[in-house]
Short mmCIF file of C-alpha atoms in Angstrom, two decimals:
data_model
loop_
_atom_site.label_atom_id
_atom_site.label_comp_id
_atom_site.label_asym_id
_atom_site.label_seq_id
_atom_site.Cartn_x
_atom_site.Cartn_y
_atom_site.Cartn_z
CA UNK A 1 143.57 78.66 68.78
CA UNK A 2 140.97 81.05 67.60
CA UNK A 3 137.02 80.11 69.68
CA UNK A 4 133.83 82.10 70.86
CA UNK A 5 133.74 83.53 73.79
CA UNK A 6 132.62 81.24 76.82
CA UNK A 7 129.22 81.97 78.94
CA UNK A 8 131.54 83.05 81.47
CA UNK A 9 131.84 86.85 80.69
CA UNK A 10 127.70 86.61 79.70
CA UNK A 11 127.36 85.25 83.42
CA UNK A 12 129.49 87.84 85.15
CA UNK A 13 127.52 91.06 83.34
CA UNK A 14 124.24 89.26 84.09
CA UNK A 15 124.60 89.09 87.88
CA UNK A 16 125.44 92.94 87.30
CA UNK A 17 122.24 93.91 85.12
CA UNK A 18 119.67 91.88 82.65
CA UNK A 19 121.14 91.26 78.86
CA UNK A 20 118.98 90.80 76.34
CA UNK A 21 119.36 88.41 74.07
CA UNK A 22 121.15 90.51 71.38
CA UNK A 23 123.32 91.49 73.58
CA UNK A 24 124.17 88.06 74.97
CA UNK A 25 124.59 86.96 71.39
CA UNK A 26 127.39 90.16 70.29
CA UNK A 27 128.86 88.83 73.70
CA UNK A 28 129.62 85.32 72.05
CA UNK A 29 130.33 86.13 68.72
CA UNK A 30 133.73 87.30 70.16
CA UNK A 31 136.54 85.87 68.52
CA UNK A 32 139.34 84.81 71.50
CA UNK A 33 142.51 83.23 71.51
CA UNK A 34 142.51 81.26 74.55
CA UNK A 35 145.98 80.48 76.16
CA UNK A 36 147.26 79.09 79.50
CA UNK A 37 150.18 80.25 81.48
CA UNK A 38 151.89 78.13 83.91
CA UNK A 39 153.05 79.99 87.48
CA UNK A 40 154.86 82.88 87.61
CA UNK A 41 154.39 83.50 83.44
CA UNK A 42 153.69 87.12 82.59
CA UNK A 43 150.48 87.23 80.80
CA UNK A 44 150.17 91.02 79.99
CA UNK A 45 153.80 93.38 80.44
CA UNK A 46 153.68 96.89 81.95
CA UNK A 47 154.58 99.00 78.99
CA UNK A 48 152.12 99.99 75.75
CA UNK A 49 148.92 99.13 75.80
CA UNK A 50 148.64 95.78 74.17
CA UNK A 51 146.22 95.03 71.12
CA UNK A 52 144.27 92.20 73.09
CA UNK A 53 142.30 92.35 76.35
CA UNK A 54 142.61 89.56 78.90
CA UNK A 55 139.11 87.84 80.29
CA UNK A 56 140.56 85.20 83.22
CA UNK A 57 138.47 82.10 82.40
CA UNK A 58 140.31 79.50 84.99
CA UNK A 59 142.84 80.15 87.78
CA UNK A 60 144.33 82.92 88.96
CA UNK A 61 146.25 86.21 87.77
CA UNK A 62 147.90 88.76 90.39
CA UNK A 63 148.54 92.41 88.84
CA UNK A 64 151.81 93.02 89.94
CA UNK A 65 153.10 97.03 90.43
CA UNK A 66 157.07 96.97 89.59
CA UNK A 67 159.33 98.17 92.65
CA UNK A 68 163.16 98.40 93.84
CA UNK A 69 162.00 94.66 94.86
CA UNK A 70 162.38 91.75 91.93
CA UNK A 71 159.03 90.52 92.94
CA UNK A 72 157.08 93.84 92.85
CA UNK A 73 153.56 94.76 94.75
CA UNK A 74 150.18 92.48 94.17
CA UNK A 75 148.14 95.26 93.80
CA UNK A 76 145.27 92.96 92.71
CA UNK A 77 143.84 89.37 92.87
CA UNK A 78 142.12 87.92 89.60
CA UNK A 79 139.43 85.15 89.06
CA UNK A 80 137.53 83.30 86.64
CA UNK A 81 135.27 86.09 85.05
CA UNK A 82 137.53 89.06 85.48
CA UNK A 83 138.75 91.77 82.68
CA UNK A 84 141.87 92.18 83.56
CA UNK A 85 142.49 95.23 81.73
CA UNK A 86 139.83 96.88 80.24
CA UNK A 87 140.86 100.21 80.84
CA UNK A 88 143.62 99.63 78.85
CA UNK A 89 140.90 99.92 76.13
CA UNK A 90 141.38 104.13 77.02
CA UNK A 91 145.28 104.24 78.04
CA UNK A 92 148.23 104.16 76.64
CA UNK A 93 150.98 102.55 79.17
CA UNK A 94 150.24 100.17 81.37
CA UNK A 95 152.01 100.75 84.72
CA UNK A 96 151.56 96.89 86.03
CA UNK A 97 152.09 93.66 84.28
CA UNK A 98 149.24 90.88 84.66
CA UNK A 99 151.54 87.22 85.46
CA UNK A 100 150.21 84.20 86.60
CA UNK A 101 149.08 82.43 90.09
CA UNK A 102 149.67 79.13 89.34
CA UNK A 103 148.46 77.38 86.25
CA UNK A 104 146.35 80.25 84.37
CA UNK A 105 143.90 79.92 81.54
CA UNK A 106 142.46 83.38 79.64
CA UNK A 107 140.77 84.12 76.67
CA UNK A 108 142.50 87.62 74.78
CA UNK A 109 139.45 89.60 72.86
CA UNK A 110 140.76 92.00 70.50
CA UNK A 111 140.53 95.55 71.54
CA UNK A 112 139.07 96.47 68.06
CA UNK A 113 136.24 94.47 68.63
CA UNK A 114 135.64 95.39 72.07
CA UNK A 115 135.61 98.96 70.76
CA UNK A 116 133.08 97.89 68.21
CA UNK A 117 130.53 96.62 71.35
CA UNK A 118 131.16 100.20 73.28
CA UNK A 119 130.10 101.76 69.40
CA UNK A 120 127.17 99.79 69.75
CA UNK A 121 125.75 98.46 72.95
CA UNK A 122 125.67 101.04 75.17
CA UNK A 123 124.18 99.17 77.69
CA UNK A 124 126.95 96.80 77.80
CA UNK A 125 129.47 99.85 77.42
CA UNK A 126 128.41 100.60 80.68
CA UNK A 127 128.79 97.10 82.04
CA UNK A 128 131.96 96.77 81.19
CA UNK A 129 132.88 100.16 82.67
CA UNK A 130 131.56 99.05 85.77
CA UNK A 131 133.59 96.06 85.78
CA UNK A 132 136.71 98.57 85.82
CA UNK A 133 135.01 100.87 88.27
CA UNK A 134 134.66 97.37 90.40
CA UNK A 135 138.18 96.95 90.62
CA UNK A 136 138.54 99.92 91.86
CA UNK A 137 136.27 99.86 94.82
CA UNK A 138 138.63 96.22 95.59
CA UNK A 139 141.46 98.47 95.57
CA UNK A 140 139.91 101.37 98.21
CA UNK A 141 138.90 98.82 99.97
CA UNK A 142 142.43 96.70 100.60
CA UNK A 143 143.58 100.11 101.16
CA UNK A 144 141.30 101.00 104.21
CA UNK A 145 141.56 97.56 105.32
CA UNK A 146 145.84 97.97 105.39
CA UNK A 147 145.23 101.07 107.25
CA UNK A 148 142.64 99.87 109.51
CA UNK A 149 142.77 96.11 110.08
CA UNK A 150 145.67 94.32 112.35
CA UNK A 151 147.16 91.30 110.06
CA UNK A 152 144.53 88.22 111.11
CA UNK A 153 141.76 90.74 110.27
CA UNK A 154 143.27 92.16 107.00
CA UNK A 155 143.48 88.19 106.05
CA UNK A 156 139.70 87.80 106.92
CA UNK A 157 138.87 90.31 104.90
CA UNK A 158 140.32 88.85 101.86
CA UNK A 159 139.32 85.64 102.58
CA UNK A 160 135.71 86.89 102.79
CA UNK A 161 136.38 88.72 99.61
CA UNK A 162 137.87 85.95 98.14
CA UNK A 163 134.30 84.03 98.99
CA UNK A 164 131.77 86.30 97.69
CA UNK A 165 133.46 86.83 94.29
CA UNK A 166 133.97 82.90 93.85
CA UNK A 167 130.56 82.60 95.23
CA UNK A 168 129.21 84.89 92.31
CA UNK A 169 130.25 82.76 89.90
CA UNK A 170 129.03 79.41 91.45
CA UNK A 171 132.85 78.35 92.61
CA UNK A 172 132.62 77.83 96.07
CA UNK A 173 131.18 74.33 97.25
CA UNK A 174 130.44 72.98 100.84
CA UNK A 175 132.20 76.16 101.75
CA UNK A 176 135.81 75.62 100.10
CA UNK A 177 136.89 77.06 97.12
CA UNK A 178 140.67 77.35 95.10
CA UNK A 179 143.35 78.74 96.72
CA UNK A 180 146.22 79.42 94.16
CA UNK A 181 147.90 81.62 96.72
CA UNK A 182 149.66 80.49 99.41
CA UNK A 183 150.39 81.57 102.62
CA UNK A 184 153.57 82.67 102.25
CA UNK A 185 152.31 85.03 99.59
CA UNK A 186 150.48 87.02 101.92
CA UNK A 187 153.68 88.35 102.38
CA UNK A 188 153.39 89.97 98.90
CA UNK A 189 150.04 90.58 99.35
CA UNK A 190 150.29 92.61 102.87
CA UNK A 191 153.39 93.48 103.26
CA UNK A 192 153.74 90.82 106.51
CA UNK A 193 156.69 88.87 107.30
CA UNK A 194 156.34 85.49 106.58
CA UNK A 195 156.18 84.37 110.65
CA UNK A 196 153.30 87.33 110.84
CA UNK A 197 151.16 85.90 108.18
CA UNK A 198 151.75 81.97 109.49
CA UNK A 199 150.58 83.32 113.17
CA UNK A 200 147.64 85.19 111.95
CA UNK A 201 146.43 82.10 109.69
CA UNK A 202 146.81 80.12 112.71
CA UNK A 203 144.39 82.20 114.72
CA UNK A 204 141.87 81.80 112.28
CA UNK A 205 142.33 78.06 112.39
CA UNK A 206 142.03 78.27 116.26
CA UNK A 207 138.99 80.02 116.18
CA UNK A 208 137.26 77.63 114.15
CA UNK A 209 136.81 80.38 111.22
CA UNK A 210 138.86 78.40 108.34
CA UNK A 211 141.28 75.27 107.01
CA UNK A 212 143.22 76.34 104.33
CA UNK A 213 145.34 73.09 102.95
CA UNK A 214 147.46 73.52 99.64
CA UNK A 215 145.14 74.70 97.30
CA UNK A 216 141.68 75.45 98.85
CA UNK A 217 140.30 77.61 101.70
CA UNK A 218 137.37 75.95 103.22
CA UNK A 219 135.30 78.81 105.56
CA UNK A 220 133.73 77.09 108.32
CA UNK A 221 131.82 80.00 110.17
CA UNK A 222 131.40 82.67 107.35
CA UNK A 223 129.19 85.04 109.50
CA UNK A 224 131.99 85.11 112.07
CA UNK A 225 134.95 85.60 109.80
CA UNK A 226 132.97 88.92 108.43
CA UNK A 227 132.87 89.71 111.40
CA UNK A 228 136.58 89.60 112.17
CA UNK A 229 137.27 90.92 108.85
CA UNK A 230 134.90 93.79 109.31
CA UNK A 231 133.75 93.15 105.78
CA UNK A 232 130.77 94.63 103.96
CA UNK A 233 130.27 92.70 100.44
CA UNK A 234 128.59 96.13 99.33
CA UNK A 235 131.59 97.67 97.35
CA UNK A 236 131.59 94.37 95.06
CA UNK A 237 128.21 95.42 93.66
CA UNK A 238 127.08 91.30 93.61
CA UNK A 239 123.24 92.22 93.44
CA UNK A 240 121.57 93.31 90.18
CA UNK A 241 121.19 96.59 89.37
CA UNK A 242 118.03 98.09 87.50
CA UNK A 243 118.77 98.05 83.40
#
């Protein structure tokens, strides 16, 4: 099914910079083809570049890095209001596919016409590229966090993560928002054994920092699970930048 584009993607480059309203207007005159994937789907293959770009608009999508291992490497989380693979928009092989955290919805935007905006809206060229350059500061940072963090604090850290960018996008309510993952997937996630990630969940629930029942995480002291989690929400680039 062919629509527009939703205010979602219009949302997510405004908390980045100011659009005018011709640019807010080329944003939803994108044509999409919106599909949903059910858990464990692939969404996007590693292999040649596909023709269509993937905007998460509900759920969750992990990019997955192959290995010796049938499962692969998570090498990133996805939310509502993420471009999955904009870069792909410059490459040629994709060395990850994109598959689905439970039930996933997207919206695919032909690369032709997202070549068309970068031909002319520069300003909202450069949004876009920042949405790229975004994901890579999420990826630096997991790194430094694996190399830095013991496992309760590397799990703070993406849980406070996890917060802001939900936050962003008005997702998080009374201090809970979706959890598609669960906590055996940290496994995936971190590299932890399964009785590693269950024992350093459970000292966040003894310290009063979280819950986190099937399918939501509520944060009950925010302040001192960033503080655990030694996490700086800088590298997401939440506020507003100068046009």
């Amino acid at each position: 099914m062919n629509t527009k584009t939703s205010e979602l993607l219009s949302l997510v480059l405004g908390r980045r910079d100011t659009l005018d309203a011709e640019e807010v207007a080329a944003l939803g005159r994108l044509s999409v083809e919106t599909r949903t994937y059910a858990h464990g789907e692939t969404i996007i293959p590693a292999g040649p570049t596909p023709d269509e770009s993937c905007l998460v608009v509900g759920g969750m999508a992990l990019r997955v890095q192959p290995t010796r291992s049938e499962r692969g490497v998570v090498s990133a989380v996805h939310i509502p209001g993420d471009f999955v693979d904009l870069h792909a928009l410059v490459l040629e092989y994709l060395d990850h596919s994109v598959v689905a955290q439970g039930e996933c919805k997207v919206q695919l935007v032909n690369m032709e016409q997202l070549r068309q905006i970068t031909r002319d809206f520069p300003h909202l060229t450069r949004l876009l590229w920042m949405l790229t350059l975004i994901d890579a500061k999420i990826h630096r940072a997991w790194l430094a966090a694996g190399a830095t963090l013991r496992a309760n604090e590397r799990i703070a850290h993406f849980l406070c993560e996890l917060y802001a960018r939900y936050d962003t996008i008005g997702l998080v309510n009374g201090g809970s928002f979706a959890m598609p993952l669960e906590q055996k997937d940290l496994e995936r996630l971190f590299g932890l054994s399964k009785a590693h990630a269950n024992r350093a969940v459970q000292e966040l629930r003894a310290r009063g920092l979280i819950d986190w029942t099937r399918g939501k995480v509520t944060v009950h002291d925010l302040d001192g699970l960033e503080t655990l989690g030694a996490f700086d929400p800088t590298y997401l680039e939440i506020t507003q930048a100068g046009r």
